[in-house]
CSV table of C-alpha atoms in Angstrom, one decimal:
chain,number,residue,atom,x,y,z
A,1,UNK,CA,25.1,70.1,-36.9
A,2,UNK,CA,25.3,69.9,-40.6
A,3,UNK,CA,26.1,66.2,-40.4
A,4,UNK,CA,22.9,65.3,-38.6
A,5,UNK,CA,19.9,64.2,-40.6
A,6,UNK,CA,16.5,63.1,-39.6
A,7,UNK,CA,14.9,59.8,-40.6
A,8,UNK,CA,13.6,59.5,-44.2
A,9,UNK,CA,10.0,59.6,-42.9
A,10,UNK,CA,9.6,63.2,-41.9
A,11,UNK,CA,9.2,63.6,-38.1
A,12,UNK,CA,6.5,66.0,-37.0
A,13,UNK,CA,8.0,68.5,-34.6
A,14,UNK,CA,6.0,71.2,-32.7
A,15,UNK,CA,7.7,74.3,-31.5
A,16,UNK,CA,5.9,76.3,-28.8
A,17,UNK,CA,6.6,80.0,-29.1
A,18,UNK,CA,8.0,82.1,-31.9
A,19,UNK,CA,10.7,84.2,-30.2
A,20,UNK,CA,14.3,84.0,-31.3
A,21,UNK,CA,14.9,80.6,-29.6
A,22,UNK,CA,11.8,79.0,-31.1
A,23,UNK,CA,12.3,80.3,-34.6
A,24,UNK,CA,16.0,79.4,-34.6
A,25,UNK,CA,15.1,75.8,-33.4
A,26,UNK,CA,12.3,75.5,-36.0
A,27,UNK,CA,14.5,76.7,-38.9
A,28,UNK,CA,17.4,74.3,-38.0
A,29,UNK,CA,15.0,71.4,-37.7
A,30,UNK,CA,13.2,72.1,-40.9
A,31,UNK,CA,16.5,72.6,-42.8
A,32,UNK,CA,17.3,69.0,-41.8
A,33,UNK,CA,14.0,67.6,-43.1
A,34,UNK,CA,11.7,67.7,-40.1
A,35,UNK,CA,8.1,68.7,-40.6
A,36,UNK,CA,7.9,71.7,-38.2
A,37,UNK,CA,5.0,73.7,-37.0
A,38,UNK,CA,5.4,76.7,-34.7
A,39,UNK,CA,2.5,77.5,-32.4
A,40,UNK,CA,2.4,81.2,-31.3
A,41,UNK,CA,-0.3,82.4,-28.9
A,42,UNK,CA,0.0,86.1,-30.0
A,43,UNK,CA,-1.1,87.5,-33.3
A,44,UNK,CA,2.4,88.0,-34.6
A,45,UNK,CA,5.8,86.3,-34.3
A,46,UNK,CA,8.8,87.6,-32.5
A,47,UNK,CA,8.1,87.0,-28.9
A,48,UNK,CA,9.5,89.8,-26.8
A,49,UNK,CA,10.8,91.4,-30.1
A,50,UNK,CA,7.4,92.1,-31.4
A,51,UNK,CA,6.5,95.6,-32.7
A,52,UNK,CA,3.5,97.8,-32.9
A,53,UNK,CA,2.6,100.9,-34.9
A,54,UNK,CA,0.6,104.0,-34.2
A,55,UNK,CA,0.0,106.9,-36.6
A,56,UNK,CA,3.5,106.8,-38.2
A,57,UNK,CA,5.4,105.5,-35.1
A,58,UNK,CA,6.9,102.0,-35.1
A,59,UNK,CA,7.8,100.8,-31.6
A,60,UNK,CA,10.1,97.9,-30.8
A,61,UNK,CA,8.4,96.3,-27.7
A,62,UNK,CA,11.5,94.6,-26.3
A,63,UNK,CA,15.2,94.3,-27.3
A,64,UNK,CA,16.9,97.4,-28.4
A,65,UNK,CA,20.6,96.7,-27.8
A,66,UNK,CA,22.3,94.9,-30.7
A,67,UNK,CA,25.5,93.4,-29.3
A,68,UNK,CA,27.4,90.2,-30.4
A,69,UNK,CA,26.8,90.7,-34.1
A,70,UNK,CA,28.8,87.6,-34.9
A,71,UNK,CA,26.1,85.4,-33.3
A,72,UNK,CA,23.4,86.7,-35.6
A,73,UNK,CA,25.8,86.4,-38.6
A,74,UNK,CA,26.6,82.8,-37.8
A,75,UNK,CA,23.0,81.9,-37.6
A,76,UNK,CA,22.2,83.5,-41.0
A,77,UNK,CA,25.3,81.7,-42.5
A,78,UNK,CA,23.7,78.3,-41.6
A,79,UNK,CA,21.1,79.1,-44.3
A,80,UNK,CA,23.4,80.6,-46.9
A,81,UNK,CA,22.5,84.2,-45.8
A,82,UNK,CA,24.3,87.2,-44.3
A,83,UNK,CA,23.0,90.0,-42.1
A,84,UNK,CA,22.8,92.5,-45.0
A,85,UNK,CA,20.3,90.2,-46.8
A,86,UNK,CA,17.8,91.3,-44.2
A,87,UNK,CA,18.6,94.7,-42.9
A,88,UNK,CA,21.3,97.4,-42.8
A,89,UNK,CA,23.3,97.2,-39.6
A,90,UNK,CA,24.6,100.5,-38.5
A,91,UNK,CA,27.3,100.9,-35.9
A,92,UNK,CA,26.4,103.7,-33.4
A,93,UNK,CA,28.8,106.5,-32.6
A,94,UNK,CA,28.5,107.2,-29.7
A,95,UNK,CA,27.5,103.7,-28.9
A,96,UNK,CA,25.6,105.0,-25.9
A,97,UNK,CA,25.6,107.8,-23.4
A,98,UNK,CA,25.7,107.6,-19.6
A,99,UNK,CA,24.2,110.4,-17.4
A,100,UNK,CA,25.7,110.7,-13.9
A,101,UNK,CA,24.8,113.0,-11.0
A,102,UNK,CA,25.1,116.7,-11.7
A,103,UNK,CA,24.1,116.2,-15.4
A,104,UNK,CA,27.5,114.9,-16.2
A,105,UNK,CA,27.3,113.1,-19.6
A,106,UNK,CA,29.7,110.5,-21.0
A,107,UNK,CA,29.4,109.7,-24.6
A,108,UNK,CA,30.9,106.2,-25.1
A,109,UNK,CA,32.7,106.3,-28.5
A,110,UNK,CA,32.5,103.6,-31.1
A,111,UNK,CA,36.3,103.7,-31.4
A,112,UNK,CA,37.9,101.6,-28.6
A,113,UNK,CA,41.1,103.8,-28.4
A,114,UNK,CA,38.9,106.7,-27.6
A,115,UNK,CA,37.1,104.7,-24.9
A,116,UNK,CA,40.5,104.0,-23.4
A,117,UNK,CA,41.3,107.8,-23.6
A,118,UNK,CA,38.0,108.5,-21.7
A,119,UNK,CA,38.9,106.0,-18.9
A,120,UNK,CA,42.4,107.5,-18.7
A,121,UNK,CA,41.0,111.0,-18.3
A,122,UNK,CA,38.8,109.9,-15.5
A,123,UNK,CA,41.4,107.8,-13.6
A,124,UNK,CA,45.1,107.9,-14.4
A,125,UNK,CA,46.2,104.4,-15.5
A,126,UNK,CA,42.7,103.3,-16.2
A,127,UNK,CA,43.2,103.5,-20.0
A,128,UNK,CA,45.9,100.8,-20.0
A,129,UNK,CA,43.9,98.8,-17.4
A,130,UNK,CA,40.9,98.9,-19.7
A,131,UNK,CA,42.9,97.4,-22.5
A,132,UNK,CA,43.9,94.5,-20.3
A,133,UNK,CA,40.4,94.1,-18.9
A,134,UNK,CA,38.9,94.0,-22.4
A,135,UNK,CA,41.6,91.7,-23.7
A,136,UNK,CA,40.7,89.3,-20.9
A,137,UNK,CA,37.0,89.8,-21.9
A,138,UNK,CA,37.8,89.0,-25.5
A,139,UNK,CA,39.5,85.7,-24.4
A,140,UNK,CA,36.4,84.8,-22.3
A,141,UNK,CA,34.2,85.7,-25.3
A,142,UNK,CA,36.3,83.4,-27.5
A,143,UNK,CA,36.0,80.5,-25.0
A,144,UNK,CA,32.5,81.2,-23.8
A,145,UNK,CA,30.7,82.1,-27.0
A,146,UNK,CA,32.6,79.7,-29.4
A,147,UNK,CA,33.1,76.7,-27.1
A,148,UNK,CA,31.2,76.5,-23.9
A,149,UNK,CA,28.0,78.3,-24.8
A,150,UNK,CA,27.1,75.6,-27.4
A,151,UNK,CA,27.1,72.8,-24.8
A,152,UNK,CA,23.6,71.5,-24.0
A,153,UNK,CA,24.3,71.5,-20.3
A,154,UNK,CA,23.1,68.0,-19.7
A,155,UNK,CA,26.0,66.9,-17.5
A,156,UNK,CA,29.4,68.1,-16.2
A,157,UNK,CA,31.0,65.5,-18.3
A,158,UNK,CA,30.6,67.8,-21.3
A,159,UNK,CA,33.5,69.9,-19.8
A,160,UNK,CA,35.8,66.9,-19.0
A,161,UNK,CA,38.1,67.4,-22.0
A,162,UNK,CA,41.5,68.8,-20.9
A,163,UNK,CA,41.2,71.9,-23.1
A,164,UNK,CA,37.7,72.8,-21.8
A,165,UNK,CA,38.7,72.1,-18.2
A,166,UNK,CA,41.7,74.4,-18.6
A,167,UNK,CA,39.5,77.0,-20.3
A,168,UNK,CA,37.1,76.9,-17.4
A,169,UNK,CA,39.9,77.7,-15.0
A,170,UNK,CA,41.1,80.6,-17.1
A,171,UNK,CA,37.8,82.5,-17.5
A,172,UNK,CA,37.2,83.4,-13.8
A,173,UNK,CA,34.0,81.3,-13.5
A,174,UNK,CA,34.4,81.2,-9.8
A,175,UNK,CA,35.4,84.8,-9.3
A,176,UNK,CA,32.8,87.5,-8.5
A,177,UNK,CA,32.3,90.1,-11.3
A,178,UNK,CA,32.2,92.9,-8.7
A,179,UNK,CA,35.5,91.8,-7.1
A,180,UNK,CA,37.1,91.2,-10.5
A,181,UNK,CA,36.2,94.7,-11.9
A,182,UNK,CA,37.6,96.4,-8.7
A,183,UNK,CA,41.0,94.9,-9.4
A,184,UNK,CA,41.1,97.2,-12.4
A,185,UNK,CA,39.1,100.4,-11.6
A,186,UNK,CA,38.2,102.5,-8.6
A,187,UNK,CA,36.1,105.5,-9.8
A,188,UNK,CA,32.4,104.7,-9.1
A,189,UNK,CA,31.5,106.0,-12.6
A,190,UNK,CA,33.8,103.6,-14.3
A,191,UNK,CA,32.5,100.8,-12.1
A,192,UNK,CA,28.9,101.7,-13.0
A,193,UNK,CA,29.7,101.8,-16.7
A,194,UNK,CA,31.3,98.3,-16.5
A,195,UNK,CA,28.7,96.8,-14.3
A,196,UNK,CA,25.5,98.0,-16.0
A,197,UNK,CA,25.0,95.1,-18.4
A,198,UNK,CA,25.1,92.7,-15.4
A,199,UNK,CA,22.5,94.8,-13.5
A,200,UNK,CA,20.1,95.1,-16.4
A,201,UNK,CA,20.3,91.5,-17.6
A,202,UNK,CA,21.7,89.4,-14.8
A,203,UNK,CA,22.1,89.7,-11.1
A,204,UNK,CA,23.9,91.6,-8.4
A,205,UNK,CA,27.5,92.1,-9.7
A,206,UNK,CA,28.8,90.5,-6.6
A,207,UNK,CA,26.8,87.3,-7.3
A,208,UNK,CA,27.7,87.1,-11.0
A,209,UNK,CA,30.8,85.3,-12.3
A,210,UNK,CA,33.6,87.4,-13.8
A,211,UNK,CA,33.1,85.3,-16.9
A,212,UNK,CA,30.5,87.9,-18.0
A,213,UNK,CA,33.2,90.5,-18.6
A,214,UNK,CA,32.8,89.1,-22.1
A,215,UNK,CA,29.8,91.4,-22.4
A,216,UNK,CA,32.0,94.4,-21.8
A,217,UNK,CA,34.2,93.2,-24.7
A,218,UNK,CA,31.2,93.1,-26.9
A,219,UNK,CA,29.8,96.5,-25.8
A,220,UNK,CA,33.0,98.5,-25.7
A,221,UNK,CA,35.2,96.8,-28.3
A,222,UNK,CA,32.9,95.2,-30.8
A,223,UNK,CA,30.5,98.1,-30.5
A,224,UNK,CA,26.8,98.8,-30.3
A,225,UNK,CA,24.8,98.4,-33.5
A,226,UNK,CA,21.3,99.2,-34.7
A,227,UNK,CA,19.3,97.3,-37.4
A,228,UNK,CA,17.8,100.1,-39.5
A,229,UNK,CA,14.0,99.9,-39.4
A,230,UNK,CA,14.2,98.7,-35.8
A,231,UNK,CA,14.8,95.5,-33.9
A,232,UNK,CA,11.6,94.1,-35.4
A,233,UNK,CA,13.6,93.7,-38.6
A,234,UNK,CA,15.6,91.0,-36.9
A,235,UNK,CA,12.4,89.2,-35.9
A,236,UNK,CA,11.2,89.4,-39.5
A,237,UNK,CA,14.5,87.9,-40.7
A,238,UNK,CA,14.0,84.9,-38.4
A,239,UNK,CA,10.4,84.5,-39.6
A,240,UNK,CA,11.6,84.7,-43.2
A,241,UNK,CA,14.2,82.1,-42.7
A,242,UNK,CA,11.7,79.8,-41.0
A,243,UNK,CA,9.2,80.2,-43.8
A,244,UNK,CA,11.9,79.6,-46.5
A,245,UNK,CA,13.0,76.4,-44.8
A,246,UNK,CA,9.4,75.1,-44.8
A,247,UNK,CA,8.2,75.8,-41.3
A,248,UNK,CA,4.5,76.2,-40.9
A,249,UNK,CA,3.8,79.2,-38.5
A,250,UNK,CA,0.5,79.3,-36.7
A,251,UNK,CA,-0.3,82.5,-34.9
A,252,UNK,CA,-3.1,83.2,-32.4
A,253,UNK,CA,-2.7,79.5,-31.4
A,254,UNK,CA,-2.7,78.9,-27.6
A,255,UNK,CA,-1.2,75.5,-26.7
A,256,UNK,CA,-3.2,74.2,-23.8
A,257,UNK,CA,-2.1,70.6,-23.2
A,258,UNK,CA,0.6,68.1,-24.1
A,259,UNK,CA,-0.8,64.5,-24.0
A,260,UNK,CA,1.8,62.0,-22.8
A,261,UNK,CA,1.7,58.3,-23.3
A,262,UNK,CA,4.6,55.9,-22.6
A,263,UNK,CA,7.0,58.7,-21.5
A,264,UNK,CA,6.5,60.5,-24.9
A,265,UNK,CA,4.3,63.3,-26.1
A,266,UNK,CA,2.0,62.1,-29.0
A,267,UNK,CA,-0.6,64.8,-29.1
A,268,UNK,CA,-0.5,68.6,-28.7
A,269,UNK,CA,-3.7,70.5,-28.2
A,270,UNK,CA,-3.8,74.1,-29.5
A,271,UNK,CA,-7.0,76.1,-29.4
A,272,UNK,CA,-8.6,72.9,-28.3
A,273,UNK,CA,-7.7,71.0,-31.4
A,274,UNK,CA,-5.4,67.9,-31.4
A,275,UNK,CA,-2.1,67.8,-33.4
A,276,UNK,CA,-0.1,64.6,-33.6
A,277,UNK,CA,3.6,65.1,-32.9
A,278,UNK,CA,6.8,63.1,-32.8
A,279,UNK,CA,8.6,65.7,-30.6
A,280,UNK,CA,8.2,69.1,-29.0
A,281,UNK,CA,10.5,72.0,-28.4
A,282,UNK,CA,9.1,74.4,-25.8
A,283,UNK,CA,10.5,77.9,-26.2
A,284,UNK,CA,7.7,79.6,-24.3
A,285,UNK,CA,8.2,80.1,-20.6
A,286,UNK,CA,9.6,76.9,-19.1
A,287,UNK,CA,7.7,77.0,-15.9
A,288,UNK,CA,4.4,77.8,-17.7
A,289,UNK,CA,4.8,74.8,-20.0
A,290,UNK,CA,5.4,72.5,-17.1
A,291,UNK,CA,2.7,73.9,-14.9
A,292,UNK,CA,-0.1,74.5,-17.4
A,293,UNK,CA,0.5,71.9,-20.2
A,294,UNK,CA,1.7,68.8,-18.3
A,295,UNK,CA,0.3,66.6,-15.5
A,296,UNK,CA,2.3,66.8,-12.3
A,297,UNK,CA,4.1,63.5,-12.8
A,298,UNK,CA,5.7,64.7,-16.0
A,299,UNK,CA,7.2,68.0,-14.7
A,300,UNK,CA,10.9,68.2,-14.3
A,301,UNK,CA,10.8,70.8,-11.6
A,302,UNK,CA,8.3,71.4,-8.7
A,303,UNK,CA,6.9,74.9,-7.9
A,304,UNK,CA,9.4,75.2,-5.0
A,305,UNK,CA,12.3,75.0,-7.5
A,306,UNK,CA,11.1,78.0,-9.4
A,307,UNK,CA,10.4,79.9,-6.2
A,308,UNK,CA,14.0,79.3,-5.1
A,309,UNK,CA,15.6,80.6,-8.3
A,310,UNK,CA,17.2,84.1,-8.7
A,311,UNK,CA,15.5,85.8,-11.7
A,312,UNK,CA,16.8,88.7,-13.8
A,313,UNK,CA,14.7,91.8,-13.6
A,314,UNK,CA,11.2,92.6,-14.8
A,315,UNK,CA,10.8,96.1,-16.0
A,316,UNK,CA,8.4,99.0,-16.4
A,317,UNK,CA,8.3,100.3,-19.9
A,318,UNK,CA,6.8,103.4,-21.5
A,319,UNK,CA,6.4,103.8,-25.3
A,320,UNK,CA,6.1,107.5,-26.2
A,321,UNK,CA,5.5,109.3,-29.4
A,322,UNK,CA,6.7,112.9,-29.1
A,323,UNK,CA,5.8,115.7,-31.6
A,324,UNK,CA,9.2,117.4,-31.6
A,325,UNK,CA,12.9,116.6,-31.5
A,326,UNK,CA,14.7,116.3,-28.1
A,327,UNK,CA,18.2,117.7,-28.8
A,328,UNK,CA,20.1,116.4,-25.8
A,329,UNK,CA,19.1,112.7,-26.2
A,330,UNK,CA,21.4,110.2,-27.8
A,331,UNK,CA,20.2,106.9,-29.3
A,332,UNK,CA,20.9,104.9,-26.1
A,333,UNK,CA,20.8,106.9,-22.8
A,334,UNK,CA,21.6,105.3,-19.4
A,335,UNK,CA,20.4,107.4,-16.5
A,336,UNK,CA,22.8,106.6,-13.6
A,337,UNK,CA,22.1,109.8,-11.8
A,338,UNK,CA,21.1,107.8,-8.6
A,339,UNK,CA,22.7,105.0,-6.6
A,340,UNK,CA,23.6,101.9,-8.6
A,341,UNK,CA,23.9,99.8,-5.5
A,342,UNK,CA,20.6,100.9,-4.0
A,343,UNK,CA,18.6,100.0,-7.1
A,344,UNK,CA,20.4,96.7,-7.4
A,345,UNK,CA,19.5,95.8,-3.8
A,346,UNK,CA,15.9,96.8,-4.4
A,347,UNK,CA,15.7,94.5,-7.5
A,348,UNK,CA,17.4,91.4,-6.2
A,349,UNK,CA,17.4,91.6,-2.4
A,350,UNK,CA,14.6,93.8,-1.0
A,351,UNK,CA,12.4,93.1,-4.1
A,352,UNK,CA,10.4,96.3,-3.9
A,353,UNK,CA,9.5,99.2,-6.2
A,354,UNK,CA,12.7,101.2,-6.4
A,355,UNK,CA,13.3,104.3,-4.2
A,356,UNK,CA,15.5,106.2,-6.6
A,357,UNK,CA,15.7,104.1,-9.8
A,358,UNK,CA,18.2,104.0,-12.6
A,359,UNK,CA,16.5,104.0,-16.0
A,360,UNK,CA,17.2,103.8,-19.7
A,361,UNK,CA,15.9,105.8,-22.6
A,362,UNK,CA,16.1,104.6,-26.2
A,363,UNK,CA,15.6,107.2,-28.8
A,364,UNK,CA,16.0,105.3,-32.1
A,365,UNK,CA,14.6,108.1,-34.2
A,366,UNK,CA,17.9,109.9,-33.6
A,367,UNK,CA,19.4,107.3,-36.0
A,368,UNK,CA,16.4,106.1,-38.0
A,369,UNK,CA,13.9,108.5,-39.7
A,370,UNK,CA,11.6,105.6,-40.7
A,371,UNK,CA,10.2,104.8,-37.3
A,372,UNK,CA,8.6,108.2,-36.5
A,373,UNK,CA,6.8,111.0,-38.4
A,374,UNK,CA,9.0,113.9,-39.6
A,375,UNK,CA,10.1,116.1,-36.8
A,376,UNK,CA,9.0,113.6,-34.1
A,377,UNK,CA,10.8,111.4,-31.6
A,378,UNK,CA,10.2,107.7,-30.8
A,379,UNK,CA,11.0,107.0,-27.2
A,380,UNK,CA,11.3,103.8,-25.2
A,381,UNK,CA,11.8,104.3,-21.5
A,382,UNK,CA,12.7,101.3,-19.3
A,383,UNK,CA,13.1,101.0,-15.6
A,384,UNK,CA,14.3,97.6,-14.2
A,385,UNK,CA,12.3,96.3,-11.3
A,386,UNK,CA,12.0,93.1,-9.2
A,387,UNK,CA,9.8,90.3,-10.4
A,388,UNK,CA,6.5,89.6,-8.7
A,389,UNK,CA,5.7,93.1,-7.6
A,390,UNK,CA,2.1,94.5,-7.3
A,391,UNK,CA,1.5,96.2,-10.6
A,392,UNK,CA,-1.2,98.8,-10.8
A,393,UNK,CA,-2.0,101.7,-13.1
A,394,UNK,CA,-1.5,104.1,-10.2
A,395,UNK,CA,2.0,102.8,-9.6
A,396,UNK,CA,2.9,103.0,-13.2
A,397,UNK,CA,1.7,106.6,-13.4
A,398,UNK,CA,3.6,107.5,-10.2
A,399,UNK,CA,6.8,106.3,-11.8
A,400,UNK,CA,6.1,107.8,-15.1
A,401,UNK,CA,6.0,111.2,-13.4
A,402,UNK,CA,9.2,110.5,-11.5
A,403,UNK,CA,11.1,109.4,-14.6
A,404,UNK,CA,9.8,112.3,-16.8
A,405,UNK,CA,10.8,114.8,-14.1
A,406,UNK,CA,14.4,113.6,-14.4
A,407,UNK,CA,14.3,113.2,-18.2
A,408,UNK,CA,13.0,116.7,-18.7
A,409,UNK,CA,15.6,118.1,-16.2
A,410,UNK,CA,18.3,116.4,-18.3
A,411,UNK,CA,16.7,117.5,-21.6
A,412,UNK,CA,16.3,121.0,-20.4
A,413,UNK,CA,12.9,121.2,-22.1
A,414,UNK,CA,9.3,120.2,-21.7
A,415,UNK,CA,8.4,116.8,-23.1
A,416,UNK,CA,5.1,115.8,-21.4
A,417,UNK,CA,3.0,118.4,-23.1
A,418,UNK,CA,4.4,117.1,-26.5
A,419,UNK,CA,3.3,113.5,-26.1
A,420,UNK,CA,1.1,112.3,-28.9
A,421,UNK,CA,1.0,108.7,-27.8
A,422,UNK,CA,1.8,106.9,-24.6
A,423,UNK,CA,1.6,103.2,-23.7
A,424,UNK,CA,2.9,101.5,-20.5
A,425,UNK,CA,4.0,97.9,-20.2
A,426,UNK,CA,5.0,96.0,-17.0
A,427,UNK,CA,4.7,92.8,-15.0
A,428,UNK,CA,1.1,92.0,-15.7
A,429,UNK,CA,1.6,92.5,-19.4
A,430,UNK,CA,4.6,90.1,-19.4
A,431,UNK,CA,2.4,87.5,-17.7
A,432,UNK,CA,-0.6,88.1,-20.1
A,433,UNK,CA,1.5,88.2,-23.3
A,434,UNK,CA,4.3,85.7,-22.6
A,435,UNK,CA,3.1,83.7,-19.5
A,436,UNK,CA,6.3,84.9,-17.9
A,437,UNK,CA,6.9,83.6,-14.4
A,438,UNK,CA,6.1,86.4,-12.0
A,439,UNK,CA,6.3,88.8,-14.9
A,440,UNK,CA,10.0,88.3,-15.5
A,441,UNK,CA,11.4,90.1,-18.6
A,442,UNK,CA,14.8,88.5,-19.0
A,443,UNK,CA,14.7,85.0,-17.6
A,444,UNK,CA,17.1,83.6,-14.9
A,445,UNK,CA,19.9,85.7,-13.5
A,446,UNK,CA,23.5,84.7,-14.5
A,447,UNK,CA,24.6,83.7,-11.0
A,448,UNK,CA,27.3,80.9,-10.7
A,449,UNK,CA,24.7,78.4,-9.5
A,450,UNK,CA,22.5,79.2,-12.5
A,451,UNK,CA,25.2,79.0,-15.1
A,452,UNK,CA,25.7,76.1,-17.7
A,453,UNK,CA,24.9,72.7,-16.1
A,454,UNK,CA,23.1,74.5,-13.1
A,455,UNK,CA,20.4,75.9,-15.3
A,456,UNK,CA,17.0,74.1,-15.8
A,457,UNK,CA,17.8,71.2,-18.1
A,458,UNK,CA,17.2,71.6,-21.8
A,459,UNK,CA,16.0,68.0,-22.1
A,460,UNK,CA,12.9,67.0,-20.0
A,461,UNK,CA,13.7,64.7,-17.2
A,462,UNK,CA,10.4,62.8,-17.6
A,463,UNK,CA,9.5,63.0,-21.3
A,464,UNK,CA,11.9,61.6,-23.9
A,465,UNK,CA,10.8,63.8,-26.8
A,466,UNK,CA,10.4,67.2,-25.0
A,467,UNK,CA,13.1,69.7,-25.2
A,468,UNK,CA,13.3,73.3,-23.9
A,469,UNK,CA,14.8,76.4,-25.4
A,470,UNK,CA,15.0,80.1,-24.4
A,471,UNK,CA,16.0,82.3,-21.6
A,472,UNK,CA,15.1,79.9,-18.8
A,473,UNK,CA,17.5,77.2,-19.9
A,474,UNK,CA,21.0,77.2,-21.4
A,475,UNK,CA,22.8,79.4,-22.2
A,476,UNK,CA,20.7,82.3,-20.6
A,477,UNK,CA,19.0,85.7,-21.1
A,478,UNK,CA,19.4,88.0,-24.0
A,479,UNK,CA,18.9,87.7,-27.8
A,480,UNK,CA,22.2,86.1,-28.8
A,481,UNK,CA,21.9,83.4,-26.1
A,482,UNK,CA,18.3,82.8,-27.1
A,483,UNK,CA,19.4,82.2,-30.7
A,484,UNK,CA,22.1,79.8,-29.5
A,485,UNK,CA,19.6,78.1,-27.2
A,486,UNK,CA,17.4,77.4,-30.2
A,487,UNK,CA,20.3,75.9,-32.2
A,488,UNK,CA,21.3,73.7,-29.3
A,489,UNK,CA,17.8,72.4,-28.7
A,490,UNK,CA,17.3,71.6,-32.3
A,491,UNK,CA,20.6,69.7,-32.5
A,492,UNK,CA,19.8,67.7,-29.4
A,493,UNK,CA,16.3,66.9,-30.7
A,494,UNK,CA,17.8,65.8,-34.1
A,495,UNK,CA,20.0,63.4,-32.2
A,496,UNK,CA,17.0,61.8,-30.6
A,497,UNK,CA,15.1,61.7,-33.8
A,498,UNK,CA,17.9,59.6,-35.3
A,499,UNK,CA,17.6,57.3,-32.3
A,500,UNK,CA,14.6,55.7,-30.7
A,501,UNK,CA,11.8,57.9,-32.0
């Protein structure tokens, strides 16, 4: 990337959306000399990683798991920075806790040897098998995150080199994650622990390539981290880099239309005002950009295409400010006290509000005193749900009571009467705030037929100066993939700026 330079006359590039993909793309483009403007419809940058404050509480609205720290570090290094220039990164110990039926609690240690000991205690032989499983995941991480993931996904020819073809055969791209895991472990609790990243961010484990065991390597071997001050500090770091590289950031700017002439966009309309452009990167919702900002003949994919895709979950969220400490909670708490398989079926197959949901509680105030008043807890409660469900206040309240019943049972104390602040967030909010297709929270599921070249194309099929970035194109959902997506989109656009534009 460092060898690519734009033409001497500064090309005007518009980036739609200020999430991680958009800000990464904008910063790379600006660092190479492009005149970049980011258009953000909301009042602050960060996309799903926005924050809000209320009477001493600071709530992260979206991401809370900090895995794959090397991806962040590599991005900062592009600009002569390092992670510690922006925030203190703390490794959590335990990394997270899992709650099983009967109030059985597993604390997942930060030390990998101790994780292996835990597996061995549960299932004889599972400790040594975990070492093999994670070593395999580390190999997939090396290949996937350092080689394949930076491919733009234009064509299968990108993988025609002998080494990449050989790597593709060695990373179980065509093996089911569920089948692969069961070659190593039998105990349902171990299986749930291994499969949860796929459920929360991907698809049914049986429909997900075993390639994604690389996530287990990151979570169990690299560890789980927390940026002190909250995940909003990461969004601020990306905004700072963008500003320092010369990006102009316009918030409260809603892009309404992209005017095309001669197969290229020449004018972008935001808040009704025209802006001349040489190129555009759309890091907002891919389907929304095509449907709402372009005439039919310029769309790469019809409505039927999006209807046929398998999406990762949406979610129901509650942000809670509690006026006391809750002793039994860890920083990350996974409530797997109901059936993993049933909830997965109701997200991906039946597509209905869950009967007996799994859920996740983040209590970052256990680690960070700065995000809640003294003596208080900051809670983030998340329940994965199918996309496109009917979302009403009554349904939200019904599930709030269900989840709080189980949370209070686990905590062995009253919580509801100590709530100082409560805010819910679900499908309709994802649509209102992010124009998310059917209220999706995480983009497209990581099924085999939605991996790499099978994802929506990063380069528009109809418009030569329009590129896409973010969780609906390569490489996929999650913060690290979004960062990488922005880098790839910027690199591909820079190539075109050196060409015919």
